[in-house]
Each structure stands twice: as structure tokens, then as C-alpha cells.
Amino acid sequence: MHLSESARVVFDVLAGTGTATRPQLAAGAGLSKPTVSSAVAELEAVELAAHSGRASGGTGRSAAIYRLGPAAGAVLAVDLGPAVTRVRGCALDGTLLAEGAGSRPKAADTVRKVLDALPAGAPLRAVVVAVGDVPVRDRAGERPATAKAGPVFDAMAVALPEGVPVHLENNVNCAALAELHEGAAVGRDTFGYLRIGVGIGLAVVIGGRVLRGANGAAGEVARLPYPWDDDRAPRHEALEQRMGSRTLLRRAAEAWQDGDGPRPRTAERLLALAGQGHATAGAVVASHAADVGRLAAAVAAVLDPGLIVLGGGTGADPQLLPGVRAELARLSWPTEVVSSVVGDTGTVAGASRLAVAHGIQTVTGAVRAKH
């Protein structure tokens, strides 16, 4: 679809505001009112904008209000989580249209249900899939060339309409975008988002943008050499093995005493016991917090982000904060550390923002300022 430059700019402003009058569009686009009037007429002609009523002004005059038209379409965000697949369909102004969740093996079914719930006839402009690995494509450019996401992506992709642009993004980066816009990092344009759960990962946000690196692998802290010891050579992803929840539970099992009751089978149960004052559980969690604090100190040493947001299945638990803060303060300079507030839906929320940006780019060819 060919649009004039002014129509592309006005569409981008309208997508960002949801609804707007012509004076508001002129102010947001930095264009004259006659130019905006011409651009709005162009957008209305192809149903990318539509009349949405009138607003009364202070002088008794009223101004026409515009919204996105039916041809603007929708976007899809998919979080291929380790256990749960979350899917959201949104309009290009970010409005939530449909959502669903299901088990990872049922990802395709969840995608189909959300697609079926979108407005009939609305074109699907873009899809963003959050994957738990470095999101590189294979040589054909059709699927993620990763052992973790590839097979599930293939099964899910059959549910997507042909010809729709599909963009892959690391799930930690998506969660960091949610923290930036609606979570613990609102008002901070530079921070590190450190996820600690089954695995570990870091998202780096600088100037409101996610740092991706030359290979799309910035923040892959699982690859930090560990251990550094005269008698032991670093192993591939050994730090993730050390800090992941499976090893955390193994250390809990080794520390458990005869009078401690049933051993926790999940990290959530271990954290719950620690919160209830269970001595052994508390000691294991405190040791884990110190490990996270050392990793946070490494992040601070390289990035000096000023703020580190802790997320993930274990990382987001506020019980870790005192230990993380103490170890970080011992090893590095003052850095604020807070817990994530976006919860389990943070990844799909961030993916939705990216999907909206890509959807607008599909329509206009112009990339939005921040994503």
C-alpha cells in the first residue's frame, strides 16, 4: 500500500494516541492543518482511519475525532514459554483484542483460538514470537535455528496465515520492554533486567532501547565463563547450571534435615517455606540470593546501569532482595535493585509492544521511535 509521507506520519501519530482530532494530529505530526486534513482524507479513503464522533471545544465549536480504521488490522504476540504459551492479539493502537494461554505443546491451538477471536476481516499485519534463546533464523529465514524453540515454533507456525511477517525476539528482552513501559523501570530509560528462573538471562536497555548486539545475543549471561578456578576449567553454560532452579532444588535437597519435613519439589514451594520462616529453606534462599548478587555485580561492572530489575520464577521474589543488595554493595558500587512487577505476562506484554511497532511499519514503512 502506497501512502504519502504525510499520511504515514499522521497514521503513526494516530496509532500512538488511539483517537485524536485534526489539531491534535497536526501538533503530534508537526504538520500544518491543511496537510493533516489531506492526509486524513487519504487514510479514510483506504479505511486506515475512520471518523469517531466529535469533541466539543471551549469556544462552543466541535472538532471531528478520528480513530484507526478497519483496514489498519491487528498484530499477534506469542510467548513460547518453557511451560505455558501466552498469546495476545492487539490493534495497532495497542488495544487488546483477544488473548489466550495453553500448554507449550498446544501452542498452535492457542494461536488459532486467538486468531479466531480477532475482528472478522481485520488483516494481520505482524507476528512477534518471544523465544527462550538467541533469536537467529536458519539459512532459509523461515524458522528459529535454535534447539530450544525450533520444533515448537514449527508446530505453532502452521497456525499462522501465510505471508504475514514473523519476527523473533528473545523473551527476556520482551519482558524488559514491559518493565520499561508499565513495570518497575517506568521513568528509567537505562537499566538491566536480570531474569533468574529455570535459566538465567539479561536484557540491557540503554536510552529506552534494548541492546541486541552484533549477533542478537547481548545479555546471554549464561555464557559467562564459570567457574574461574585454577583447578577447574569453565564449562559451556555452567553458570546457568549453577544458578538455575533445578540446581537450586538439588542444593535444597542436600541441605534438608530429617526434621525439616517434606523436601520442596519446586522453587515456588522452597520460596514459600522460606517466607514462612523455615530455617533450612531460608538458608538455601539466602545462599541463592548471594549468587544472584554476584551476577548482579558482574552486570554493574560492565554496564553501570544504575538500576537492576530482578525477574523470573525465583528472581522476582522479594525475599531475594536483601541478599542481592548486600552482595552487590560488597562487590561493586551503589546500584538500585528492585523486583519485577509485571509477573508472568510481562513477556507477552513486551512482545505485544514490539508487534504493534512492526505492524505500523508494515503499513507505513516507518519504524516507531522506541522499541
Coordinates of C-alpha atoms in Angstrom, one line a residue, residues 56-317:
S56 CA -16.8 19.9 22.0
G57 CA -14.3 22.8 22.4
G58 CA -14.3 25.5 24.9
T59 CA -15.5 28.1 22.4
G60 CA -18.6 26.1 21.5
R61 CA -17.0 24.7 18.4
S62 CA -16.7 21.0 17.9
A63 CA -13.9 19.0 16.3
A64 CA -14.0 15.7 14.5
I65 CA -12.4 12.8 16.3
Y66 CA -10.6 10.1 14.3
R67 CA -9.5 6.5 15.2
L68 CA -7.8 3.7 13.3
G69 CA -10.0 2.3 10.5
P70 CA -10.8 -1.4 9.9
A71 CA -8.0 -1.8 7.3
A72 CA -5.4 -0.9 9.9
G73 CA -5.7 -4.5 11.1
A74 CA -4.2 -6.3 14.1
V75 CA -1.0 -7.9 15.3
L76 CA -0.2 -11.1 17.2
A77 CA 2.2 -11.6 20.1
V78 CA 3.3 -15.1 21.1
D79 CA 5.3 -16.1 24.2
L80 CA 6.6 -19.6 23.8
G81 CA 7.3 -20.0 27.5
P82 CA 9.0 -23.1 28.9
A83 CA 5.7 -24.5 30.2
V84 CA 2.9 -22.1 29.1
T85 CA 2.3 -20.4 25.7
R86 CA 0.6 -17.0 26.0
V87 CA -0.9 -15.2 23.0
R88 CA -2.3 -11.7 22.6
G89 CA -4.0 -10.1 19.6
C90 CA -3.9 -6.3 19.6
A91 CA -5.0 -3.4 17.4
L92 CA -2.3 -1.1 16.0
D93 CA -3.1 1.4 18.7
G94 CA -2.2 -1.3 21.3
T95 CA -5.8 -2.1 22.3
L96 CA -6.1 -5.7 23.5
L97 CA -8.5 -7.5 21.2
A98 CA -8.1 -11.2 22.3
E99 CA -5.8 -13.3 24.4
G100 CA -5.3 -16.9 25.4
A101 CA -3.0 -19.3 27.1
G102 CA -2.3 -23.0 26.9
S103 CA 0.4 -25.6 27.4
R104 CA 3.5 -25.4 25.3
P105 CA 2.7 -28.5 23.2
K106 CA -0.7 -26.9 22.4
A107 CA 0.8 -23.6 21.1
A108 CA -0.8 -23.9 17.7
D109 CA -4.3 -24.4 19.2
T110 CA -3.8 -21.4 21.4
V111 CA -2.7 -19.3 18.4
R112 CA -5.8 -20.4 16.4
K113 CA -8.2 -19.6 19.2
V114 CA -6.8 -16.0 19.5
L115 CA -6.8 -15.5 15.7
D116 CA -10.4 -16.7 15.5
A117 CA -11.4 -14.1 18.2
L118 CA -9.9 -11.2 16.3
P119 CA -12.3 -8.9 14.4
A120 CA -13.5 -10.5 11.2
G121 CA -11.7 -9.2 8.1
A122 CA -9.0 -7.4 10.0
P123 CA -5.7 -8.0 8.2
L124 CA -3.0 -9.5 10.4
R125 CA 0.0 -7.1 10.0
A126 CA 2.8 -8.7 12.0
V127 CA 3.6 -11.5 14.5
V128 CA 6.2 -11.4 17.2
V129 CA 7.3 -14.6 18.8
A130 CA 9.2 -14.5 22.1
V131 CA 11.6 -17.4 22.3
G132 CA 13.9 -18.5 25.1
D133 CA 17.1 -18.4 23.1
V134 CA 19.1 -16.2 20.8
P135 CA 16.5 -15.5 18.0
V136 CA 18.5 -16.2 14.9
R137 CA 17.0 -17.7 11.8
D138 CA 18.1 -20.6 9.7
R139 CA 19.5 -20.1 6.2
A140 CA 16.1 -20.2 4.6
G141 CA 15.0 -17.5 7.0
E142 CA 11.8 -19.3 7.9
R143 CA 12.3 -20.6 11.4
P144 CA 14.4 -20.0 14.5
A145 CA 17.6 -22.0 14.3
T146 CA 17.7 -22.9 18.0
A147 CA 17.4 -26.3 19.6
K148 CA 15.1 -24.9 22.3
A149 CA 12.5 -23.1 20.1
G150 CA 12.7 -24.7 16.7
P151 CA 10.4 -27.7 17.0
V152 CA 7.7 -25.8 18.9
F153 CA 8.0 -22.9 16.6
D154 CA 7.4 -25.2 13.6
A155 CA 4.3 -26.7 15.2
M156 CA 3.0 -23.2 16.1
A157 CA 3.8 -21.6 12.8
V158 CA 1.3 -23.8 10.9
A159 CA -1.5 -21.9 12.6
L160 CA -0.3 -18.5 11.2
P161 CA -1.7 -17.1 8.0
E162 CA 0.7 -17.2 5.0
G163 CA 2.6 -14.1 4.0
V164 CA 2.4 -12.4 7.4
P165 CA 5.8 -11.1 8.6
V166 CA 7.0 -13.1 11.6
H167 CA 9.6 -11.5 13.9
L168 CA 11.6 -13.4 16.6
E169 CA 12.7 -11.8 19.8
N170 CA 14.4 -13.1 23.0
N171 CA 11.9 -13.5 25.8
V172 CA 14.0 -11.6 28.3
N173 CA 14.2 -8.6 26.0
C174 CA 10.4 -8.7 25.7
A175 CA 10.0 -8.8 29.5
A176 CA 12.4 -5.8 29.8
L177 CA 10.2 -3.8 27.5
A178 CA 7.2 -4.5 29.7
E179 CA 9.2 -3.3 32.7
L180 CA 10.2 -0.2 30.8
H181 CA 6.7 0.8 29.8
E182 CA 4.5 -0.5 32.6
G183 CA 6.6 -2.1 35.3
A184 CA 9.4 -1.5 37.7
A185 CA 11.5 0.6 35.3
V186 CA 8.9 3.2 34.3
G187 CA 10.7 6.6 34.1
R188 CA 14.1 5.0 33.8
D189 CA 15.5 4.7 30.3
T190 CA 18.6 2.8 31.2
F191 CA 18.6 -0.4 33.3
G192 CA 19.4 -4.1 33.3
Y193 CA 16.6 -6.7 33.6
L194 CA 18.1 -9.9 35.2
R195 CA 15.9 -13.0 34.9
I196 CA 16.6 -15.9 37.3
G197 CA 14.4 -19.0 36.9
V198 CA 14.8 -22.3 35.2
G199 CA 17.6 -20.5 33.3
I200 CA 19.2 -17.1 33.5
G201 CA 19.2 -14.1 31.2
L202 CA 19.9 -10.4 31.0
A203 CA 18.2 -7.7 28.9
V204 CA 20.1 -4.4 28.6
V205 CA 18.1 -1.2 28.0
I206 CA 20.0 1.9 27.1
G207 CA 18.3 5.2 26.2
G208 CA 14.9 3.4 26.1
R209 CA 16.1 0.8 23.6
V210 CA 17.0 -2.8 24.0
L211 CA 20.7 -3.5 23.2
R212 CA 20.8 -6.6 21.0
G213 CA 24.4 -6.9 20.0
A214 CA 26.1 -8.0 16.7
N215 CA 24.6 -11.5 17.0
G216 CA 21.4 -10.7 18.8
A217 CA 23.0 -12.2 21.8
A218 CA 23.7 -9.3 24.1
G219 CA 22.8 -10.3 27.7
E220 CA 23.4 -14.0 27.3
V221 CA 24.9 -14.2 30.8
A222 CA 24.5 -18.0 30.7
R223 CA 27.7 -17.9 28.6
L224 CA 29.8 -16.1 31.2
P225 CA 32.8 -18.3 31.9
Y226 CA 32.2 -20.2 35.1
P227 CA 33.9 -21.3 37.3
W228 CA 37.2 -19.3 37.2
D229 CA 39.4 -21.6 39.3
D230 CA 43.0 -22.9 38.9
D231 CA 41.7 -26.5 39.2
R232 CA 38.5 -26.3 37.1
A233 CA 38.1 -25.1 33.5
P234 CA 34.9 -23.1 32.7
R235 CA 32.2 -25.3 31.1
H236 CA 29.6 -24.3 28.5
E237 CA 26.7 -22.5 30.2
A238 CA 28.0 -23.7 33.6
L239 CA 26.8 -20.5 35.3
E240 CA 23.2 -21.2 34.2
Q241 CA 23.5 -24.7 35.5
R242 CA 24.8 -23.3 38.8
M243 CA 22.0 -20.7 39.2
G244 CA 19.0 -22.4 37.5
S245 CA 16.1 -23.6 39.6
R246 CA 16.9 -27.3 39.1
T247 CA 20.3 -26.9 40.8
L248 CA 18.7 -24.7 43.5
L249 CA 16.4 -27.6 44.3
R250 CA 19.2 -30.0 44.4
R251 CA 21.1 -27.9 46.8
A252 CA 18.0 -27.7 48.9
A253 CA 17.7 -31.5 48.9
E254 CA 21.3 -31.8 50.0
A255 CA 20.8 -29.3 52.9
W256 CA 17.5 -30.8 54.1
Q257 CA 17.5 -32.2 57.6
D258 CA 15.4 -35.1 59.0
G259 CA 13.2 -32.8 61.0
D260 CA 12.6 -30.3 58.1
G261 CA 9.5 -32.0 56.8
P262 CA 8.9 -32.9 53.1
R263 CA 11.5 -31.6 50.7
P264 CA 10.3 -28.9 48.3
R265 CA 9.8 -30.2 44.8
T266 CA 9.5 -26.8 43.2
A267 CA 11.3 -23.5 43.5
E268 CA 7.9 -21.9 44.4
R269 CA 7.5 -24.2 47.3
L270 CA 11.0 -23.6 48.5
L271 CA 10.4 -19.8 48.5
A272 CA 7.1 -20.3 50.2
L273 CA 8.8 -22.3 53.0
A274 CA 11.5 -19.6 53.4
G275 CA 8.8 -17.0 53.6
Q276 CA 7.2 -18.9 56.4
G277 CA 10.4 -18.9 58.5
H278 CA 11.6 -22.4 57.6
A279 CA 15.3 -22.3 58.7
T280 CA 16.8 -24.6 56.1
A281 CA 14.8 -23.2 53.3
G282 CA 15.7 -19.7 54.4
A283 CA 19.4 -20.6 54.4
V284 CA 19.2 -22.1 50.9
V285 CA 17.4 -19.0 49.6
A286 CA 19.9 -16.7 51.2
S287 CA 22.8 -18.5 49.6
H288 CA 21.0 -18.3 46.2
A289 CA 20.4 -14.5 46.7
A290 CA 24.2 -14.1 47.3
D291 CA 24.8 -15.9 44.0
V292 CA 22.4 -13.6 42.2
G293 CA 24.1 -10.6 43.9
R294 CA 27.5 -11.7 42.4
L295 CA 26.0 -11.9 39.0
A296 CA 24.4 -8.5 39.5
A297 CA 27.8 -7.2 40.5
A298 CA 29.2 -8.5 37.2
V299 CA 26.4 -6.7 35.3
A300 CA 27.1 -3.5 37.2
A301 CA 30.8 -3.8 36.5
V302 CA 30.2 -4.0 32.7
L303 CA 27.2 -1.7 32.3
D304 CA 26.8 0.5 35.3
P305 CA 23.1 0.6 34.6
G306 CA 22.0 2.4 37.8
L307 CA 19.1 0.0 38.1
I308 CA 18.7 -3.7 38.0
V309 CA 15.3 -5.3 37.9
L310 CA 15.1 -8.9 39.1
G311 CA 12.6 -11.1 37.3
G312 CA 11.9 -14.7 36.6
G313 CA 10.4 -17.5 38.6
T314 CA 12.8 -17.2 41.5
G315 CA 14.4 -13.8 40.8
A316 CA 11.2 -11.8 41.2
D317 CA 10.6 -13.0 44.7

